[in-house]
Coordinates of C-alpha atoms and ligand atoms in Angstrom, one line a residue:
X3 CA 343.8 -34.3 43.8
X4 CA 341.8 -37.5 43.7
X5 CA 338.5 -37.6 41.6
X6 CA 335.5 -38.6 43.4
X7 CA 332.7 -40.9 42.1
X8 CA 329.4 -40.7 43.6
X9 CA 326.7 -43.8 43.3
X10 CA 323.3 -44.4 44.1
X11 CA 322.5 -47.6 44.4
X12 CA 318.4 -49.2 44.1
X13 CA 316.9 -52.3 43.1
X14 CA 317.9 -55.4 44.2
X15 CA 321.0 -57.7 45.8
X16 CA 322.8 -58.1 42.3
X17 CA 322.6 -54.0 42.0
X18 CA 324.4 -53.5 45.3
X19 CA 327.2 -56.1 43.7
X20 CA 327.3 -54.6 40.6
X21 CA 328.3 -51.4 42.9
X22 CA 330.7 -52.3 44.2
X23 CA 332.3 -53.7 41.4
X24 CA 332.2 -50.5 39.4
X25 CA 333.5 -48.3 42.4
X26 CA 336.3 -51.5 42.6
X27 CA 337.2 -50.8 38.8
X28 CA 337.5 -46.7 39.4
X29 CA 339.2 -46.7 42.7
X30 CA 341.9 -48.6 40.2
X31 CA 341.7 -45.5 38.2
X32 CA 342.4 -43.2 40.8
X33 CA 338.6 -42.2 42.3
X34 CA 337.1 -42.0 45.6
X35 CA 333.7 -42.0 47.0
X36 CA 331.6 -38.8 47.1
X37 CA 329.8 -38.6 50.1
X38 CA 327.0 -36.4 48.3
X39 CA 326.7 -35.9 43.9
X40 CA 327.3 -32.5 44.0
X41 CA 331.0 -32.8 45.6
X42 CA 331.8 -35.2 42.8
X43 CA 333.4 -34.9 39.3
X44 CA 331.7 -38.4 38.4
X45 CA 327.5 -39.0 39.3
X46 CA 326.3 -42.8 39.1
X47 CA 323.1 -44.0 39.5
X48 CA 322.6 -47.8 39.0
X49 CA 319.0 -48.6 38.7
X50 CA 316.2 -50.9 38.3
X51 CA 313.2 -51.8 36.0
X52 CA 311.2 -54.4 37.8
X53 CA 308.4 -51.8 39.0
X54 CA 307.6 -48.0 37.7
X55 CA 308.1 -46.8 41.1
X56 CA 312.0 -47.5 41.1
X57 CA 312.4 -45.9 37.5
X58 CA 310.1 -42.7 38.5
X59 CA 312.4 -42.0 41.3
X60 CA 315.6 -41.8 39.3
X61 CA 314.1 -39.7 36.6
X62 CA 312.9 -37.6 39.2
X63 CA 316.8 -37.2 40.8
X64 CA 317.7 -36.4 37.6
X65 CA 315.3 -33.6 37.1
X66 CA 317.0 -32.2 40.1
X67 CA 320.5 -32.7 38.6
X68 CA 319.3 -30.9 36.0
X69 CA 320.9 -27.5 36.7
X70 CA 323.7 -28.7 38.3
X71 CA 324.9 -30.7 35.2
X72 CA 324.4 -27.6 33.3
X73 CA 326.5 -25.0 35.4
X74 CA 329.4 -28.2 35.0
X75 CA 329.3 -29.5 32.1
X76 CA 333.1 -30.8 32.9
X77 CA 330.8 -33.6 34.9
X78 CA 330.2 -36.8 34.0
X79 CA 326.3 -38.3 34.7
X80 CA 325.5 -41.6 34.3
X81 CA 322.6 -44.2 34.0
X82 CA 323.8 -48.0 34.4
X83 CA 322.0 -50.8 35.3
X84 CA 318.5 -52.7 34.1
X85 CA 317.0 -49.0 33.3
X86 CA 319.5 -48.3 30.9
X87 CA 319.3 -51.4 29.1
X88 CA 315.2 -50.8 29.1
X89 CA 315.0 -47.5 28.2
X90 CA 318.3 -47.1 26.2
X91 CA 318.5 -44.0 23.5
X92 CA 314.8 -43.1 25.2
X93 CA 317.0 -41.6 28.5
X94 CA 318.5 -39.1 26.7
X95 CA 315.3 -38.0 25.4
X96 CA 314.0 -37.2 28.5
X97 CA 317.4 -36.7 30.1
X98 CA 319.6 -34.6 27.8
X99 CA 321.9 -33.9 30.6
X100 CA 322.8 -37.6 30.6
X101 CA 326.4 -38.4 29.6
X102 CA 326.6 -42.1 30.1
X103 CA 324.3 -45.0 29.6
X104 CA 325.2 -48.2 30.3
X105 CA 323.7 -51.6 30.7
X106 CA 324.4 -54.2 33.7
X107 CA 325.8 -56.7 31.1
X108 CA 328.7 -53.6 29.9
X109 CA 329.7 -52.2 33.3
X110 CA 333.4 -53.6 32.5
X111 CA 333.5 -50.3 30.3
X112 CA 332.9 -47.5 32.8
X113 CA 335.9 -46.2 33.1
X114 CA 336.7 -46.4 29.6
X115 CA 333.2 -44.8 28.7
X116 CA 334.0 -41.6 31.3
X117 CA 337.2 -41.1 29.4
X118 CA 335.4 -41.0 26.3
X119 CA 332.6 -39.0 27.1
X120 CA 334.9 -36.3 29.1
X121 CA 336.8 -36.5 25.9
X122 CA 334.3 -36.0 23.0
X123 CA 331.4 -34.0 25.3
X124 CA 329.0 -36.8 23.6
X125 CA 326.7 -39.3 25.2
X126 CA 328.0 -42.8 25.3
X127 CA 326.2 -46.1 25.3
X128 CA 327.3 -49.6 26.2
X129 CA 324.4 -51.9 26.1
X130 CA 323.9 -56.0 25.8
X131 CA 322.0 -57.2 22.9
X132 CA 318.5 -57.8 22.8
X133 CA 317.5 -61.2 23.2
X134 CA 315.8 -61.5 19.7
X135 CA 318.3 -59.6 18.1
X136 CA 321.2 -62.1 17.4
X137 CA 321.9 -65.7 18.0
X138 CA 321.9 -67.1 21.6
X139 CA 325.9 -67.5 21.6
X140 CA 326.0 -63.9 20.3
X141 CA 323.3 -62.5 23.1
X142 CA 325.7 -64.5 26.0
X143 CA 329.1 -63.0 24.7
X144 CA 327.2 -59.4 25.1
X145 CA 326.4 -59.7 28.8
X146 CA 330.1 -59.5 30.5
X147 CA 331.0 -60.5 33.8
X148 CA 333.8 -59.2 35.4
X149 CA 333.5 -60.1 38.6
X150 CA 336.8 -61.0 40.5
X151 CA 337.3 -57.1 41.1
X152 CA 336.3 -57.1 44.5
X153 CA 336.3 -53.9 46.9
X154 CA 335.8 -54.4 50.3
X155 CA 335.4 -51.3 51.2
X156 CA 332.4 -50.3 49.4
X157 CA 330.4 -53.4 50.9
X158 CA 328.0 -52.3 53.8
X159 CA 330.1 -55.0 56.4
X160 CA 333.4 -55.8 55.8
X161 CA 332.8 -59.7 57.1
X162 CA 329.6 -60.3 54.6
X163 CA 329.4 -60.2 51.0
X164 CA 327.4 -61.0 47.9
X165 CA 328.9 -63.6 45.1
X166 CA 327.3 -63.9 41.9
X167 CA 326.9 -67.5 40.7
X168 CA 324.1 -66.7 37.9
X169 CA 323.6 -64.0 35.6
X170 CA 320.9 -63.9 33.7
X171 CA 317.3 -65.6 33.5
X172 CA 315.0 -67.8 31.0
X173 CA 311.9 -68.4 32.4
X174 CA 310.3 -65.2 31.0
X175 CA 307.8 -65.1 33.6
X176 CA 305.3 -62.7 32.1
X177 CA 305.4 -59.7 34.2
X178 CA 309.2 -59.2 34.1
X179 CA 311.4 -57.4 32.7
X180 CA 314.8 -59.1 33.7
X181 CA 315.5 -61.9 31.0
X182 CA 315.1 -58.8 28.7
X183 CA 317.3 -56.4 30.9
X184 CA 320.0 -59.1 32.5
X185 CA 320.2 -61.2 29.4
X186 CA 320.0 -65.3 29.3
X187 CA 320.8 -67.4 32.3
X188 CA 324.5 -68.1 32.5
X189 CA 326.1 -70.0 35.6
X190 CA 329.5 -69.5 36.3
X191 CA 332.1 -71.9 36.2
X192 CA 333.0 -73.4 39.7
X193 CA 336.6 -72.6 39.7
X194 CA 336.1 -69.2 39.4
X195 CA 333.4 -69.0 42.2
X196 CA 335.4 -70.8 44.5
X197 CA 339.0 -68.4 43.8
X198 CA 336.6 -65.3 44.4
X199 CA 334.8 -66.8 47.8
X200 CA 338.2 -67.8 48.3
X201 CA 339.6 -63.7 47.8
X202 CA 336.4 -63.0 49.4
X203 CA 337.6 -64.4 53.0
X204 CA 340.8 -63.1 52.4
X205 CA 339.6 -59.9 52.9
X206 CA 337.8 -60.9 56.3
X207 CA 334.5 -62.1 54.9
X208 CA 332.8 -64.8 57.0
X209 CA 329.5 -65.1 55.6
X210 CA 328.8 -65.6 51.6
X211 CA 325.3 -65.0 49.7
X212 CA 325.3 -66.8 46.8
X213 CA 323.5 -64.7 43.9
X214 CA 321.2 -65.7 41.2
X215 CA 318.1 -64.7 39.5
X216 CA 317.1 -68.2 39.9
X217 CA 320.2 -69.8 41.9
X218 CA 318.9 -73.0 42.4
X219 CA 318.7 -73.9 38.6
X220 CA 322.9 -73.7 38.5
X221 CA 324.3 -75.7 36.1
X222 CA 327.5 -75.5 35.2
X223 CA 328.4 -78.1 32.5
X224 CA 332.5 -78.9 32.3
X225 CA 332.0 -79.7 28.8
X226 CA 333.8 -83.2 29.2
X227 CA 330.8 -84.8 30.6
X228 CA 330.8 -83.5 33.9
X229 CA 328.4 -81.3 35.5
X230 CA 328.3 -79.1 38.4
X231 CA 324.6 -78.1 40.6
X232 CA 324.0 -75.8 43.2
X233 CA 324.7 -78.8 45.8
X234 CA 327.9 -80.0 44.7
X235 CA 328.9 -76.0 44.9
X236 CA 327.7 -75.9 48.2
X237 CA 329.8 -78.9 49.9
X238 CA 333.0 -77.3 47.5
X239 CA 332.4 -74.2 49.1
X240 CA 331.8 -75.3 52.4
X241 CA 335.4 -76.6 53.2
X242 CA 336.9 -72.8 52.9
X243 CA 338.6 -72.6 56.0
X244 CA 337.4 -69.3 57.3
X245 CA 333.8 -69.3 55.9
X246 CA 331.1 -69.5 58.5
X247 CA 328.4 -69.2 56.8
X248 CA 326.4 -69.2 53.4
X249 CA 323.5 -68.5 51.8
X250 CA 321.7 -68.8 48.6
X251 CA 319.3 -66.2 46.7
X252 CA 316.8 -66.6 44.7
X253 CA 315.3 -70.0 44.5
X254 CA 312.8 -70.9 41.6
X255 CA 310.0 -73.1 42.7
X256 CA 310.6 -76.3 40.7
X257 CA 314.2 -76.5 40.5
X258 CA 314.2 -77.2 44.7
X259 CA 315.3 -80.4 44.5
X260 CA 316.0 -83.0 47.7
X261 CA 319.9 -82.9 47.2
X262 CA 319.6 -78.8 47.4
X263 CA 317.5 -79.2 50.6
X264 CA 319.3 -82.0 52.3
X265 CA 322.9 -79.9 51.6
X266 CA 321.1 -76.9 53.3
X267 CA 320.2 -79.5 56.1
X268 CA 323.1 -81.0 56.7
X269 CA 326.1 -78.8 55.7
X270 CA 327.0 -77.3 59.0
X271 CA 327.9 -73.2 57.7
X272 CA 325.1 -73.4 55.5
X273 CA 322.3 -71.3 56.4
X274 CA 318.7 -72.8 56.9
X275 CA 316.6 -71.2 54.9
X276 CA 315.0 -71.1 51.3
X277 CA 313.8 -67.7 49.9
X278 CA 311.0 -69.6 47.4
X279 CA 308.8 -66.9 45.4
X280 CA 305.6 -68.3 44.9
X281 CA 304.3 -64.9 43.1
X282 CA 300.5 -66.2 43.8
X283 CA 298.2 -68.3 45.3
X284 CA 295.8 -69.2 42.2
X285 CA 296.4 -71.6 39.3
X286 CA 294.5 -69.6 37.0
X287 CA 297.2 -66.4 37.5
X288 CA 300.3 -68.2 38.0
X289 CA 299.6 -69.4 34.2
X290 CA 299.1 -66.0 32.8
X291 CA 302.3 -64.6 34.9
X292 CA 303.5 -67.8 33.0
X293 CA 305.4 -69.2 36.2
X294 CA 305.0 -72.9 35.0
X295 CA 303.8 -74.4 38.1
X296 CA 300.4 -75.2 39.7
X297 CA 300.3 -74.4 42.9
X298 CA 299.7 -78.1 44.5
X299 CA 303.4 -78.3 43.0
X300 CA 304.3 -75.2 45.1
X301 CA 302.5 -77.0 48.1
X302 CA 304.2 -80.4 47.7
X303 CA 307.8 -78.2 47.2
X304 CA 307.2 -76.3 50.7
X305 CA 305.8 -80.1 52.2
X306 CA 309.4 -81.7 50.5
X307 CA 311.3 -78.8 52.4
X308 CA 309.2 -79.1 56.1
X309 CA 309.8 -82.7 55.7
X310 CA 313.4 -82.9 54.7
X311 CA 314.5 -79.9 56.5
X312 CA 311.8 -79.2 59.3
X313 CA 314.0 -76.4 61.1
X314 CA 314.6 -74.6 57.5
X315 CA 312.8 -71.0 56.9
X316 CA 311.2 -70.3 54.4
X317 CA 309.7 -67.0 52.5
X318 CA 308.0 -66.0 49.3
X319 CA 307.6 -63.3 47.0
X320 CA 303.8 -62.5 46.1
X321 CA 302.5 -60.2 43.2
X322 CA 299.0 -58.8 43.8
X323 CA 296.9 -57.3 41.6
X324 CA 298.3 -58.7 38.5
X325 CA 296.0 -58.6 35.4
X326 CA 293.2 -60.3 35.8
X327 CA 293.3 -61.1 39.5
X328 CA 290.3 -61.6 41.1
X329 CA 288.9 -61.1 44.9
X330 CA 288.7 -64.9 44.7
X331 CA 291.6 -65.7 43.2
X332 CA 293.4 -62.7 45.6
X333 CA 292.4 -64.9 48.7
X334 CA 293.6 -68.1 47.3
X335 CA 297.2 -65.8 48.1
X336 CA 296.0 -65.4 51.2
X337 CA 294.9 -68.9 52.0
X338 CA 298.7 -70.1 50.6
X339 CA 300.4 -67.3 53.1
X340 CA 297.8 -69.0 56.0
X341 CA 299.1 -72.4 55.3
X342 CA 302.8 -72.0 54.2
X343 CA 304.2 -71.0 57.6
X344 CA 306.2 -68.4 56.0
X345 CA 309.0 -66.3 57.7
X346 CA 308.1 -63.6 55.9
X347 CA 306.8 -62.4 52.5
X348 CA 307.7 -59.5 50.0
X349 CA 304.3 -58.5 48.7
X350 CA 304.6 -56.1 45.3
X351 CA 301.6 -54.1 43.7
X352 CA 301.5 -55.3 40.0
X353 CA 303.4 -52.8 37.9
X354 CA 302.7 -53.5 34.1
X355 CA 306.6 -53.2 32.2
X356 CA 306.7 -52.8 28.6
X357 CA 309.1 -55.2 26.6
X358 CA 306.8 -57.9 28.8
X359 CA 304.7 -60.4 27.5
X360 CA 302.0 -59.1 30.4
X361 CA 302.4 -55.5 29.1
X362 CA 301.1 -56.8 25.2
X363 CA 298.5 -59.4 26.1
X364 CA 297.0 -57.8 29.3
X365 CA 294.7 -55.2 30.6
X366 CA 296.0 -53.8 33.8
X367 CA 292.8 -54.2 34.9
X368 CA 293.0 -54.1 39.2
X369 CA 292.8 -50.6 40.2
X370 CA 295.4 -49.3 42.1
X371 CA 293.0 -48.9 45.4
X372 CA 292.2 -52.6 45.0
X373 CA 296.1 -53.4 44.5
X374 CA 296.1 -51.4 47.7
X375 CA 294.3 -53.0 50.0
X376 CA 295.0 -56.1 48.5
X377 CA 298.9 -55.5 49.0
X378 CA 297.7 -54.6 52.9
X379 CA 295.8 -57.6 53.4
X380 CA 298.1 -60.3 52.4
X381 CA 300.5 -58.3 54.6
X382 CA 298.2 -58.6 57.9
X383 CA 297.9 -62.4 56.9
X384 CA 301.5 -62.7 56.6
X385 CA 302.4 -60.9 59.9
X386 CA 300.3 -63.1 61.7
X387 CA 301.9 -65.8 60.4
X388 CA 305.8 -64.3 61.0
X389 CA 305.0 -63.5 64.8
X390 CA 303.3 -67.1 65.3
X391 CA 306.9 -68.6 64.0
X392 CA 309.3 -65.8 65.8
X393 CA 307.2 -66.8 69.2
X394 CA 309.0 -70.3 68.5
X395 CA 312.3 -68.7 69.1
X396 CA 311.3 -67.4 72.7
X397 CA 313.1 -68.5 75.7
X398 CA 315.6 -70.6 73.1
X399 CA 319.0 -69.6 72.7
X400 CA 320.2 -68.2 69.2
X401 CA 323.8 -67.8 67.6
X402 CA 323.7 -64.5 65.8
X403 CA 326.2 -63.0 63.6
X404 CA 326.4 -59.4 64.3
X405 CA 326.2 -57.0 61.6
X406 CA 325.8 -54.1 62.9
X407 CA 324.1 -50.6 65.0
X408 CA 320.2 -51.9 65.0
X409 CA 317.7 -49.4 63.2
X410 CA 317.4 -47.5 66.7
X411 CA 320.7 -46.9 67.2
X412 CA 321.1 -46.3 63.9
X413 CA 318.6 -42.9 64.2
X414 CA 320.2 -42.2 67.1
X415 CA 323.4 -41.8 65.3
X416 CA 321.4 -39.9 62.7
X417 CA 320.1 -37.4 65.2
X418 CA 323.3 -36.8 67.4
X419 CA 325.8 -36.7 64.4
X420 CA 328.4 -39.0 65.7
X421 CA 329.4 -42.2 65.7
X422 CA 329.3 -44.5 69.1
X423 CA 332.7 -45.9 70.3
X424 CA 333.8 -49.2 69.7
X425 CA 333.0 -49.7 73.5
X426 CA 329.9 -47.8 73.9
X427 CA 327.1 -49.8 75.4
X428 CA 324.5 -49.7 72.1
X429 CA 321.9 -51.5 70.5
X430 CA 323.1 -53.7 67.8
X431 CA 321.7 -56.1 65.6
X432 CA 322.5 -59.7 63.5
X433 CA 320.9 -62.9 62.3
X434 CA 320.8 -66.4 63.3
X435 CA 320.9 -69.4 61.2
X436 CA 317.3 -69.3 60.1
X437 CA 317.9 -65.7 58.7
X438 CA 316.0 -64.3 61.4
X439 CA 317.1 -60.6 62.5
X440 CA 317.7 -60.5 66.5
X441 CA 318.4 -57.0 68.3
X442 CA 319.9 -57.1 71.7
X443 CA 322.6 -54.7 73.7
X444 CA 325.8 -54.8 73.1
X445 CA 328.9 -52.6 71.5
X446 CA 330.0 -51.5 68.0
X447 CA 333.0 -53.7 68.5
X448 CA 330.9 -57.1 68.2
X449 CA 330.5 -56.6 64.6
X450 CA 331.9 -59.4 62.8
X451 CA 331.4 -61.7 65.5
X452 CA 329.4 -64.5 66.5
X453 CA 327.3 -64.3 69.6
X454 CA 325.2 -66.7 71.6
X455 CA 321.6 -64.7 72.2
X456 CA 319.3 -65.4 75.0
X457 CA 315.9 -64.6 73.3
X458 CA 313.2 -62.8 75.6
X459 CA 310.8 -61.1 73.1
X460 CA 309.3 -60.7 69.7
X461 CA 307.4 -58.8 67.0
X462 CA 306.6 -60.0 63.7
X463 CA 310.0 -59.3 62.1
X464 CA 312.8 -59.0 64.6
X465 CA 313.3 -61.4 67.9
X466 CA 314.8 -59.0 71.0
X467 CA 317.0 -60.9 73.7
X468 CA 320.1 -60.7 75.8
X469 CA 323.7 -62.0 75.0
X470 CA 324.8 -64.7 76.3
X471 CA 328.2 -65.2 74.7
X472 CA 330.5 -63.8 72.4
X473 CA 333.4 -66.0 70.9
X474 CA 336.2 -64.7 72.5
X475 CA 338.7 -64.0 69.5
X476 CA 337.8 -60.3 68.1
X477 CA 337.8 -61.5 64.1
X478 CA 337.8 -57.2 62.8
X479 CA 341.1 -55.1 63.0
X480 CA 340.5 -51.5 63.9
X481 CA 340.7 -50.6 60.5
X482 CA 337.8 -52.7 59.6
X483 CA 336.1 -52.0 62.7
X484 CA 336.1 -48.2 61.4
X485 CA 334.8 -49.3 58.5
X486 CA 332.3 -51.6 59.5
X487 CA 331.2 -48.9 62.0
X488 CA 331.0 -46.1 59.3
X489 CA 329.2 -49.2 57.1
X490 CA 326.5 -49.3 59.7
X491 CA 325.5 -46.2 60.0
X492 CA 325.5 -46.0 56.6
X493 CA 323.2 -48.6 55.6
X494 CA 320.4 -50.3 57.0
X495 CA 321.6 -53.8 57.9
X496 CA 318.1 -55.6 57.5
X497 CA 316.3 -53.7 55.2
X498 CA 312.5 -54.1 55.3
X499 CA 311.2 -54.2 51.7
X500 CA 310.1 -50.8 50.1
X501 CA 309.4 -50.0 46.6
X502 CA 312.6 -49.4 45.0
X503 CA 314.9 -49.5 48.3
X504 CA 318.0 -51.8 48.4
X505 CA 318.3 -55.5 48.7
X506 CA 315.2 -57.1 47.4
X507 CA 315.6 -60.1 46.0
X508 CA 314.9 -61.4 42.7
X509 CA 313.2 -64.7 40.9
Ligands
5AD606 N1 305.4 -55.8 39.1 C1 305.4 -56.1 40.4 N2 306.3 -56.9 41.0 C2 307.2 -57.5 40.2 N3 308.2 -58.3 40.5 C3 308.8 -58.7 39.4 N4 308.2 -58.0 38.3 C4 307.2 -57.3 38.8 C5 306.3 -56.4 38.3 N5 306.2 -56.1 37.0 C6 308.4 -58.9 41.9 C7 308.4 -60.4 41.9 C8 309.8 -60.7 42.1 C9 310.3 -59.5 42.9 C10 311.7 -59.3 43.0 O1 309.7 -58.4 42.3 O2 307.6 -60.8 43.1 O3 310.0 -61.9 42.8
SF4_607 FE1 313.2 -64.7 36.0 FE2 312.4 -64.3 38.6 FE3 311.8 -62.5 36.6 FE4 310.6 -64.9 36.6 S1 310.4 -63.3 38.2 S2 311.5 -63.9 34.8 S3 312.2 -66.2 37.4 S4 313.9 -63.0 37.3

């Protein structure tokens, strides 16, 4: 009998990676995936510490594993990821029934730690060191990357895929909690990159994100005087045979330089657009988040980009409510969003993480109604903004590459418990080269390919139109068009933001 493993997944893009590379290293050892936790012998949950919201809602799913773990003690429950590097010891505490606890910097050990903890009956911990705790060498060498263990079958599409080119982060911005919870900023050596993108389209993959708490500040140095940036990366991995397209998340405001933004320009399979967080709009509380930029250097970054690269997107992250935050300096946020011409924004409600600089030197001092409203307001100013720019795109011609059943279909599948055929006219979903999501009718069997869209109609976050052509070559085998089909009704393909949902990204 095979052993099931079952894992929830929040937080953002590097989570869902780090997924799939711990269900890649059990499915070696002999597991499959659970469908629900109670069917399996092994109960994952990989989490995330950037806002209380995300951590609330896994202690809560384990106060409802509670009895279960008891009546079985044979099972294994685990904790991996940014909480369990945060919290540590302080999860058991609360959690008793807890058997595993393992930070995103150990998750080579998994397996190992199930054996040992089916084993012994005792908790076991794997966790990175703590940045103050040893010498920076030391701190590195905790923090493991394994990633060559690819699993395509526990990606959401079997054609796109996440590639880590970054771990870590030192700009200690003062709010967060990931330089603390993902350790210091390492970039991985070329070589290995391009062997993995190279596995990657192997297995089918046509479109690579490039990962990285702040990807644009990749450096790898050779150590014989040479040095590799994100650029140079970019034009290596451009001339994969197979690769269509590529994209690069998350970009740290003053490490955009012009050879990133001319690459992105003029490298055909590159995608056009820059995901820039610019956390605020006020000089006063971009210095106590610590961000190290004004915010006439944010304005001349986003004028370098519209001037370099006019047809590039762009979108920002914005914090509101953060310590200190007043309703003037709030609307200097929303003055930014009204000039920026942003695709779209992820707006957060300030969430004060201890182990943060904020957390010891500030009042939380916005209530949360104010956070509120203010969180809704930037959000009306930045819809206005996303359906003046989508309204470009009408009566144009897009190429998409489809990922999947759109959200409606999607319910629809929900609500009528089975899946559409291959053939079966539906309403799918994809993205164009400026990362914008398009929904138009077609068939499950597009997925994986590239079609030509005629665009008719818009809101502020998806374009509608009508296909215009498909290249002819179907790139999917049925096996991976069962997957990909099971994938997408699965998963949303083009998540809007919540509070501790998947794929939100990170800098
Ligand atoms: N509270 C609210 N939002 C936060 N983010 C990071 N830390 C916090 C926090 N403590 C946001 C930033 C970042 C995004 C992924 O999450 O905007 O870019
Ligand atoms: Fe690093 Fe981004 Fe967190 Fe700042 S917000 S510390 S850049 S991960």
């Amino acid at each position: 009998m095979t052993r099931k493993v079952y894992i929830e997944t929040v937080g953002c893009q590097m989570n869902v990676l780090d997924s799939e590379l711990v269900i890649g290293s059990l499915r070696k050892e002999g597991y499959s995936l659970a469908e629900t936790a109670f069917e399996a012998e092994v109960i994952l949950f990989n989490t995330c510490s950037v806002r209380a919201h995300a951590e609330d809602k896994i202690y809560s799913a384990l106060g409802r594993l509670r009895e279960h773990m008891n009546e079985h003690p044979e099972k294994v429950l685990g904790i991996l990821g940014c909480m369990a590097q945060k919290d540590q010891d302080k999860i058991l505490k609360r959690a008793p029934h807890v058997d595993l606890v393992c930070g995103p910097g150990q998750l080579e050990r998994v397996p190992e730690l199930i054996e040992a903890a089916k084993a012994s009956g005792r908790p076991q911990m794997a966790l990175s060191l703590g940045r103050k705790e040893a010498t920076r060498h030391d701190v590195e060498a905790s923090f493991i990357s394994y990633d060559p263990i690819r699993d395509a079958s526990m990606r959401p599409t079997p054609f796109q895929a996440y590639l880590r080119i970054q771990i870590g982060c030192d700009k200690f911005c003062t709010y967060c909690v990931v330089p603390s919870t993902r350790g210091p900023e390492q970039s991985r050596s070329p070589e290995h990159i391009l062997s993995e993108a190279n596995q990657l389209v192997d297995q089918g993959c046509r479109e690579i994100t490039l990962l990285g708490q702040t990807v644009n500040s990749y450096r790898f140095d050779h150590g014989d005087g040479r040095k590799t940036c994100l650029s140079d990366l970019l034009i290596r991995l451009s001339g994969i045979n197979g690769l269509d397209r590529i994209r690069f998340v998350t970009n740290y405001p003053l490490d955009m330089t012009n050879d990133l933004i001319d690459a992105v320009r003029d490298l055909p399979k590159m995608v056009k657009y820059f995901h820039v967080p610019a956390q605020s709009g006020c000089d006063e509380v971009l210095l106590r988040m610590k961000r190290q930029y004004t915010i006439s250097q944010y304005d001349e970054m986003r004028q370098r980009i519209r001037d370099r690269a006019p047809e590039a997107s762009v979108s920002s992250d914005f914090i509101v409510g953060f310590s200190g935050e007043t309703e003037e300096s709030f609307q200097k946020s929303v003055d930014i969003v009204n000039r920026s011409a942003f695709k779209n924004s992820y707006i957060f409600k300030y969430s004060p993480r201890e182990g943060t600089r904020a957390f010891d030197k500030y009042v939380d001092d916005v209530p949360e109604e104010v956070k509120k409203r203010r969180n809704n307001d930037l959000l009306v100013a930045q819809n206005q903004q996303s359906l003046f720019l989508h309204r470009h795109w009408i009566g144009k011609e897009v190429e998409v590459l489809v990922e999947g059943l759109s959200l409606t279909t999607q319910r629809e599948v929900k609500r009528l418990g089975f899946l559409p055929h291959a053939d079966s006219p539906v309403q799918m979903t994809g993205r164009t080269m400026h990362d914008l999501i398009v929904v138009f009718d077609g068939m499950p069997r597009l997925a994986g390919s590239m079609a030509k869209v005629h665009i008719t109609d818009t809101t502020a976050f998806t374009l509608f139109g009508q296909i215009a052509t498909v290249e002819n070559q179907t790139t999917l085998n049925e096996k991976q068009m069962a997957q990909a089909r099971h994938a997408a009704a699965r998963f949303n393909p083009s998540p809007t933001p919540k509070e501790g949902n998947i794929s939100l990204p990170m800098a």
